[in-house]
Coordinates of C-alpha atoms and ligand atoms in Angstrom, one line a residue:
X1 CA 178.0 33.6 90.3
X2 CA 178.9 33.4 86.1
X3 CA 178.3 36.9 84.5
X4 CA 174.8 37.0 82.6
X5 CA 176.8 37.5 79.3
X6 CA 180.2 35.3 78.5
X7 CA 183.0 37.6 78.5
X8 CA 184.4 37.8 74.9
X9 CA 188.5 39.0 75.5
X10 CA 189.4 37.1 72.2
X11 CA 188.5 40.6 70.2
X12 CA 192.5 40.1 68.2
X13 CA 191.1 36.9 66.9
X14 CA 187.8 38.2 65.5
X15 CA 184.9 40.3 66.5
X16 CA 180.4 40.5 66.2
X17 CA 179.9 41.7 63.3
X18 CA 177.9 45.4 64.6
X19 CA 173.8 44.9 63.8
X20 CA 174.2 48.3 61.5
X21 CA 177.4 46.9 59.1
X22 CA 175.0 44.0 59.1
X23 CA 172.0 45.8 58.1
X24 CA 173.7 48.0 55.8
X25 CA 175.0 44.7 54.0
X26 CA 171.5 42.7 54.1
X27 CA 170.0 44.6 51.1
X28 CA 173.0 43.4 48.4
X29 CA 172.5 39.8 50.0
X30 CA 168.5 39.7 49.2
X31 CA 166.7 41.9 46.5
X32 CA 170.0 43.9 45.3
X33 CA 171.7 40.3 44.3
X34 CA 172.8 42.0 41.3
X35 CA 177.3 40.9 39.8
X36 CA 178.7 43.9 40.0
X37 CA 180.1 44.0 36.6
X38 CA 176.7 43.9 35.1
X39 CA 176.0 46.3 32.8
X40 CA 172.5 46.3 33.7
X41 CA 171.0 48.7 36.7
X42 CA 171.3 45.6 38.7
X43 CA 174.6 45.1 38.3
X44 CA 174.8 49.6 38.2
X45 CA 173.7 49.5 41.4
X46 CA 176.0 46.7 43.1
X47 CA 178.8 48.9 41.4
X48 CA 178.3 51.8 43.0
X49 CA 178.0 50.2 46.3
X50 CA 181.4 48.9 45.8
X51 CA 182.9 52.0 44.7
X52 CA 181.1 53.6 47.3
X53 CA 182.5 51.0 49.8
X54 CA 185.9 51.4 48.6
X55 CA 186.0 55.1 48.8
X56 CA 184.7 55.0 52.6
X57 CA 188.1 52.5 53.5
X58 CA 190.5 54.8 51.1
X59 CA 189.3 57.6 52.5
X60 CA 190.1 55.7 56.7
X61 CA 193.7 55.1 55.6
X62 CA 194.4 58.7 54.0
X63 CA 194.4 57.6 50.5
X64 CA 191.7 57.1 47.6
X65 CA 189.6 54.1 46.8
X66 CA 191.3 53.4 43.8
X67 CA 194.8 52.5 45.4
X68 CA 192.3 50.1 47.8
X69 CA 192.0 46.4 46.0
X70 CA 189.4 44.4 47.5
X71 CA 190.3 40.4 48.8
X72 CA 189.0 37.8 51.1
X73 CA 190.5 39.1 53.9
X74 CA 194.1 39.6 55.4
X75 CA 195.3 36.3 54.6
X76 CA 194.9 37.0 51.1
X77 CA 196.2 40.5 51.0
X78 CA 199.8 40.1 52.8
X79 CA 199.8 37.0 50.1
X80 CA 198.8 39.2 47.5
X81 CA 201.4 42.1 48.7
X82 CA 204.8 39.7 49.1
X83 CA 204.0 37.5 46.2
X84 CA 202.9 39.8 43.6
X85 CA 205.5 42.2 43.9
X86 CA 208.4 39.1 44.4
X87 CA 207.3 37.9 41.5
X88 CA 206.9 40.9 39.4
X89 CA 210.3 42.2 40.9
X90 CA 212.4 38.8 40.2
X91 CA 214.6 40.3 37.8
X92 CA 215.5 43.6 40.1
X93 CA 216.6 40.6 43.0
X94 CA 215.4 38.4 45.0
X95 CA 215.6 39.1 48.9
X96 CA 213.2 39.7 51.2
X97 CA 213.0 41.7 54.8
X98 CA 210.5 40.9 56.8
X99 CA 210.9 39.9 60.9
X100 CA 210.1 36.9 62.7
X101 CA 207.1 37.4 64.9
X102 CA 205.6 38.7 62.0
X103 CA 201.9 36.2 61.8
X104 CA 202.0 33.1 59.4
X105 CA 199.9 35.4 56.6
X106 CA 203.3 36.5 56.2
X107 CA 205.5 34.1 56.7
X108 CA 204.2 31.6 55.0
X109 CA 203.9 33.3 51.5
X110 CA 208.2 34.2 52.9
X111 CA 208.8 30.3 53.5
X112 CA 207.4 30.1 50.1
X113 CA 208.9 32.1 48.3
X114 CA 212.4 30.8 49.8
X115 CA 211.7 27.3 47.7
X116 CA 211.1 29.6 44.5
X117 CA 214.6 31.3 44.7
X118 CA 213.5 34.3 46.8
X119 CA 216.4 34.8 50.1
X120 CA 214.5 35.6 53.4
X121 CA 216.2 37.8 56.6
X122 CA 213.8 37.1 59.2
X123 CA 214.8 39.6 61.7
X124 CA 215.4 39.4 65.5
X125 CA 212.6 41.4 68.4
X126 CA 213.6 42.4 71.4
X127 CA 211.5 41.2 74.8
X128 CA 208.4 43.0 74.0
X129 CA 209.0 41.6 70.7
X130 CA 209.8 45.2 69.2
X131 CA 211.7 45.3 66.0
X132 CA 215.0 47.7 65.6
X133 CA 214.7 49.8 62.7
X134 CA 218.5 49.5 62.6
X135 CA 218.3 46.2 61.8
X136 CA 216.5 46.5 58.7
X137 CA 218.7 49.1 57.6
X138 CA 221.5 46.5 58.2
X139 CA 220.2 43.8 56.2
X140 CA 218.8 45.6 53.4
X141 CA 221.4 44.6 50.9
X142 CA 221.9 45.5 46.7
X143 CA 219.5 42.6 45.8
X144 CA 216.7 44.1 48.1
X145 CA 213.1 44.2 46.8
X146 CA 210.5 44.0 49.6
X147 CA 210.2 44.9 53.1
X148 CA 207.4 43.6 55.0
X149 CA 206.6 44.6 59.0
X150 CA 203.6 44.3 60.8
X151 CA 202.2 47.7 62.6
X152 CA 201.3 45.7 65.3
X153 CA 201.7 42.4 66.2
X154 CA 198.6 40.2 67.0
X155 CA 199.5 38.4 70.0
X156 CA 201.5 40.8 72.0
X157 CA 199.9 44.0 70.7
X158 CA 203.8 45.3 70.0
X159 CA 203.1 48.7 67.9
X160 CA 206.4 48.6 65.4
X161 CA 208.4 51.5 64.1
X162 CA 207.2 51.7 60.8
X163 CA 207.9 55.1 60.2
X164 CA 211.4 54.8 60.7
X165 CA 212.1 51.9 58.8
X166 CA 210.1 53.7 55.9
X167 CA 212.7 56.8 56.8
X168 CA 215.3 54.5 56.1
X169 CA 214.0 52.8 52.6
X170 CA 213.3 56.1 51.0
X171 CA 216.6 57.0 52.0
X172 CA 217.9 53.6 50.0
X173 CA 215.8 54.2 47.4
X174 CA 217.3 57.3 46.6
X175 CA 220.5 55.7 46.7
X176 CA 219.8 53.2 44.2
X177 CA 221.5 53.8 40.6
X178 CA 218.2 55.3 38.6
X179 CA 219.0 53.1 35.4
X180 CA 218.3 50.1 36.7
X181 CA 214.7 50.8 38.6
X182 CA 215.7 48.3 41.3
X183 CA 213.6 49.6 44.1
X184 CA 212.6 48.4 47.5
X185 CA 209.1 48.1 48.8
X186 CA 207.6 48.4 51.9
X187 CA 204.7 46.5 53.0
X188 CA 203.1 46.4 56.2
X189 CA 200.4 44.0 57.4
X190 CA 197.8 46.4 59.4
X191 CA 195.4 43.7 59.9
X192 CA 195.5 44.5 64.1
X193 CA 195.5 48.3 63.9
X194 CA 193.0 49.1 61.1
X195 CA 190.1 50.3 63.1
X196 CA 192.3 50.2 66.9
X197 CA 194.6 53.4 65.9
X198 CA 194.9 55.6 63.2
X199 CA 196.0 54.2 60.0
X200 CA 197.7 56.5 57.6
X201 CA 199.6 55.3 54.1
X202 CA 201.1 58.2 53.5
X203 CA 202.0 59.2 57.6
X204 CA 203.3 55.2 57.5
X205 CA 205.0 56.0 54.5
X206 CA 204.4 52.3 53.6
X207 CA 203.6 51.1 49.6
X208 CA 201.3 48.1 50.5
X209 CA 199.5 48.0 53.6
X210 CA 197.0 44.5 54.5
X211 CA 193.8 44.9 56.6
X212 CA 190.8 42.9 57.0
X213 CA 186.7 43.0 58.0
X214 CA 186.4 41.4 61.1
X215 CA 189.0 42.5 63.0
X216 CA 187.1 45.5 63.3
X217 CA 183.1 44.3 63.3
X218 CA 182.8 43.8 60.1
X219 CA 182.2 40.6 58.1
X220 CA 184.2 37.7 57.5
X221 CA 185.7 36.6 54.4
X222 CA 186.5 39.8 52.8
X223 CA 189.5 42.4 53.3
X224 CA 191.5 45.0 51.3
X225 CA 194.9 46.0 50.4
X226 CA 196.0 49.1 49.4
X227 CA 198.8 49.8 46.9
X228 CA 200.4 52.6 46.4
X229 CA 199.8 54.0 42.6
X230 CA 203.7 53.3 41.5
X231 CA 204.2 50.1 42.9
X232 CA 205.0 47.8 40.2
X233 CA 203.0 44.2 41.7
X234 CA 202.0 40.9 40.0
X235 CA 198.0 39.8 39.6
X236 CA 197.0 37.7 42.3
X237 CA 193.9 35.9 40.6
X238 CA 193.8 35.5 37.0
X239 CA 190.6 35.4 35.6
X240 CA 188.1 38.5 35.1
X241 CA 188.8 41.7 34.7
X242 CA 187.8 43.0 38.1
X243 CA 189.7 45.1 40.9
X244 CA 192.0 46.8 37.9
X245 CA 193.0 43.2 36.7
X246 CA 194.7 42.7 39.6
X247 CA 192.2 40.4 41.4
X248 CA 190.0 38.6 39.5
X249 CA 187.0 37.3 40.2
X250 CA 183.4 38.2 41.2
X251 CA 183.7 41.0 43.9
X252 CA 181.9 40.5 47.2
X253 CA 179.5 43.3 47.0
X254 CA 178.0 42.7 50.1
X255 CA 181.0 42.2 52.1
X256 CA 182.3 45.3 50.9
X257 CA 179.3 47.7 52.0
X258 CA 179.7 45.9 55.4
X259 CA 183.2 46.1 55.7
X260 CA 182.7 50.0 54.9
X261 CA 180.3 50.3 57.4
X262 CA 182.2 48.8 60.3
X263 CA 185.1 50.7 59.3
X264 CA 183.4 53.7 59.3
X265 CA 181.7 52.9 63.0
X266 CA 185.0 52.0 64.0
X267 CA 186.9 55.4 63.0
X268 CA 184.0 57.1 64.8
X269 CA 184.9 54.8 67.9
X270 CA 188.6 55.7 67.8
X271 CA 188.2 57.2 71.1
X272 CA 187.1 53.9 72.8
X273 CA 190.8 53.3 73.5
X274 CA 191.7 55.3 76.2
X275 CA 188.2 53.2 78.4
X276 CA 190.1 49.9 77.1
X277 CA 193.6 51.0 78.3
X278 CA 192.3 51.7 81.1
X279 CA 190.7 48.2 81.7
X280 CA 193.3 46.7 81.0
X281 CA 195.8 48.5 82.7
X282 CA 192.9 47.8 85.6
X283 CA 193.1 43.8 84.7
X284 CA 197.0 43.6 84.9
X285 CA 197.4 45.4 87.9
X286 CA 194.9 43.4 90.0
X287 CA 197.0 40.4 88.5
X288 CA 199.9 41.5 89.2
X289 CA 198.9 42.0 92.8
X290 CA 196.7 39.0 93.7
X291 CA 198.8 36.4 91.9
X292 CA 203.0 35.4 91.9
X293 CA 205.5 34.9 89.6
X294 CA 203.6 37.1 86.2
X295 CA 206.0 38.3 83.1
X296 CA 204.3 40.5 80.9
X297 CA 205.1 40.4 77.5
X298 CA 203.5 43.1 76.0
X299 CA 205.1 46.9 75.8
X300 CA 203.9 48.8 78.4
X301 CA 203.5 52.1 76.3
X302 CA 204.6 50.6 73.5
X303 CA 201.4 47.9 72.8
X304 CA 198.2 48.1 70.8
X305 CA 195.9 49.5 73.6
X306 CA 193.2 46.9 73.9
X307 CA 196.4 43.6 73.7
X308 CA 197.9 41.9 77.3
X309 CA 199.5 39.1 77.3
X310 CA 201.0 37.5 80.2
X311 CA 203.1 34.1 81.3
X312 CA 201.8 32.7 84.7
X313 CA 204.7 30.6 85.7
X314 CA 205.1 26.7 85.5
X315 CA 200.6 26.9 84.6
X316 CA 199.8 25.3 81.4
X317 CA 198.2 27.4 79.0
X318 CA 195.8 25.3 77.1
X319 CA 194.6 24.0 81.1
X320 CA 194.3 27.7 82.0
X321 CA 192.0 28.5 78.9
X322 CA 189.5 25.5 79.4
X323 CA 189.2 26.1 83.2
X324 CA 188.1 29.9 82.2
X325 CA 186.0 28.5 79.4
X326 CA 184.2 26.8 81.6
X327 CA 184.3 30.3 83.6
X328 CA 183.0 32.1 80.6
X329 CA 185.7 33.4 79.9
X330 CA 186.7 33.5 76.7
X331 CA 190.6 34.6 76.1
X332 CA 193.6 33.1 73.9
X333 CA 197.5 31.6 74.2
X334 CA 198.2 33.7 70.9
X335 CA 197.4 33.7 67.5
X336 CA 193.8 31.4 66.7
X337 CA 195.2 30.4 63.9
X338 CA 197.9 28.5 65.4
X339 CA 195.9 27.3 68.9
X340 CA 195.7 23.9 68.0
X341 CA 199.4 23.7 67.9
X342 CA 201.4 21.9 70.9
X343 CA 204.4 24.0 69.9
X344 CA 205.3 27.3 71.5
X345 CA 204.2 30.3 69.7
X346 CA 206.5 31.9 67.0
X347 CA 206.6 35.5 68.5
X348 CA 206.9 34.5 72.0
X349 CA 210.1 32.5 71.0
X350 CA 211.9 35.0 69.2
X351 CA 211.0 37.0 71.8
X352 CA 213.0 34.7 74.7
X353 CA 209.9 34.1 77.5
X354 CA 212.0 32.1 79.9
X355 CA 211.3 28.5 79.2
X356 CA 209.2 28.0 82.5
X357 CA 206.8 30.4 81.0
X358 CA 207.0 29.8 77.6
X359 CA 203.7 27.5 77.7
X360 CA 201.5 29.8 80.0
X361 CA 201.1 32.7 78.3
X362 CA 198.1 34.1 77.6
X363 CA 196.7 36.9 75.2
X364 CA 193.7 39.0 76.4
X365 CA 192.3 41.3 73.6
X366 CA 189.7 43.5 75.0
X367 CA 186.9 45.8 72.6
X368 CA 183.9 48.2 73.1
X369 CA 181.6 46.1 74.9
X370 CA 183.6 45.1 77.5
X371 CA 182.7 47.0 80.7
X372 CA 184.6 47.2 84.1
X373 CA 182.6 44.8 85.6
X374 CA 183.8 42.3 82.9
X375 CA 187.3 42.9 84.0
X376 CA 186.4 42.8 87.5
X377 CA 184.8 38.9 87.3
X378 CA 187.5 38.3 85.0
X379 CA 190.4 39.4 87.5
X380 CA 188.4 37.6 90.4
X381 CA 188.4 34.3 88.1
X382 CA 191.9 33.7 87.0
X383 CA 193.6 34.3 90.1
X384 CA 191.0 32.1 91.7
X385 CA 191.4 29.4 88.5
X386 CA 195.8 29.6 89.0
X387 CA 195.7 29.0 92.3
X388 CA 193.6 26.3 92.4
X389 CA 195.8 24.7 89.0
X390 CA 199.3 25.8 91.1
X391 CA 197.9 24.0 94.9
X392 CA 197.0 20.8 92.7
X393 CA 200.2 20.5 91.0
X394 CA 201.7 20.9 94.2
X395 CA 200.2 18.8 96.3
Ligands
PLP1 N1 197.4 39.7 59.9 C1 197.5 39.5 61.1 C2 198.4 40.0 62.2 C3 196.5 38.3 61.9 O1 196.0 39.5 63.1 C4 195.8 37.8 60.7 C5 194.0 37.3 61.9 O2 194.7 37.1 62.9 C6 196.2 37.9 59.5 C7 197.0 38.5 59.2 C8 194.8 36.8 59.2 O3 193.6 37.7 58.6 P1 192.5 36.5 57.9 O4 191.5 36.3 59.6 O5 191.3 37.7 57.9 O6 193.1 36.4 56.9

């Protein structure tokens, strides 16, 4: 029997807006529609709502609102951080270090910068998608101006050693000749961690950090970039004087308010991670017991507590996805942004997933709304579907 409501296990793709966040936004979509740059009462009300939201987000990141620039989402924040620092510092060097498992929002701007005379090193990862900090150290050269390594990977959940990498960068910066004022900036894409685990810019030791509202039960179309005060960065959008002249355009007031509300709720729900991890482990162990030829692509303990990526030998992931969809189970085969591509995921390729598994991998990403019953139903149905597909192809 189908569940009463569909089982959504695709929270790394996006999340449902929290009703309280939506409620907080409504006045700014209706009667309080002022432009936050206008000087009259409606404008100043919108302005103070945006500044309050900025402070909430800044404080949640362990800093002040003034270091937070609102953007349209994670993709813009990543583009801003990467292109903004590289264009601004191109007279000091042209080398970028990143990893081969970054989201396309990082990889695509890096590839673009290669067409503009920049040189990019794409670091390899191990079988769980982990970057080795020593590989970062080895890749850095005199011309390195930016290192961009994600906080946690969206497909397999690998949480990267950001603090260790920050320590290496600090040491290199300390040894650089002060006269040429060249330094390496460190950016991390924290789109998958903000709202799930504590994210503190000073503890991590980063100069730039990207976040997005819709991954943490906020609205779509708004995100933010944290920029440490000493960072030399070029504006991303040219136009009016909004966002400290760095990102022109009328501010998304309702979006900022909804984002901040969702952040506050997520902060108070961080304790749910134990429960979700329990559910994730249960799903994995039941599937492991019931189904032969499974591989685990997520690190057993250095992965996001909500993310499980499994490969089912010789099973076509698209077929599996469609069969589960008919059972009202919504999962994904990696990143939503490349779901329509026939190519295997660049993340799994970089991890060296064997060829009989690489097109058979499914990402389960849990959220606060998932229950024990959901997981039992999923485990049962996945077992049935896989055995049916395997029998059909072996017959
Ligand atoms: N970075 C990571 C790690 C992501 O998972 C995503 C979205 O899937 C993005 C960036 C892009 O964020 P947005 O959808 O807000 O543009």
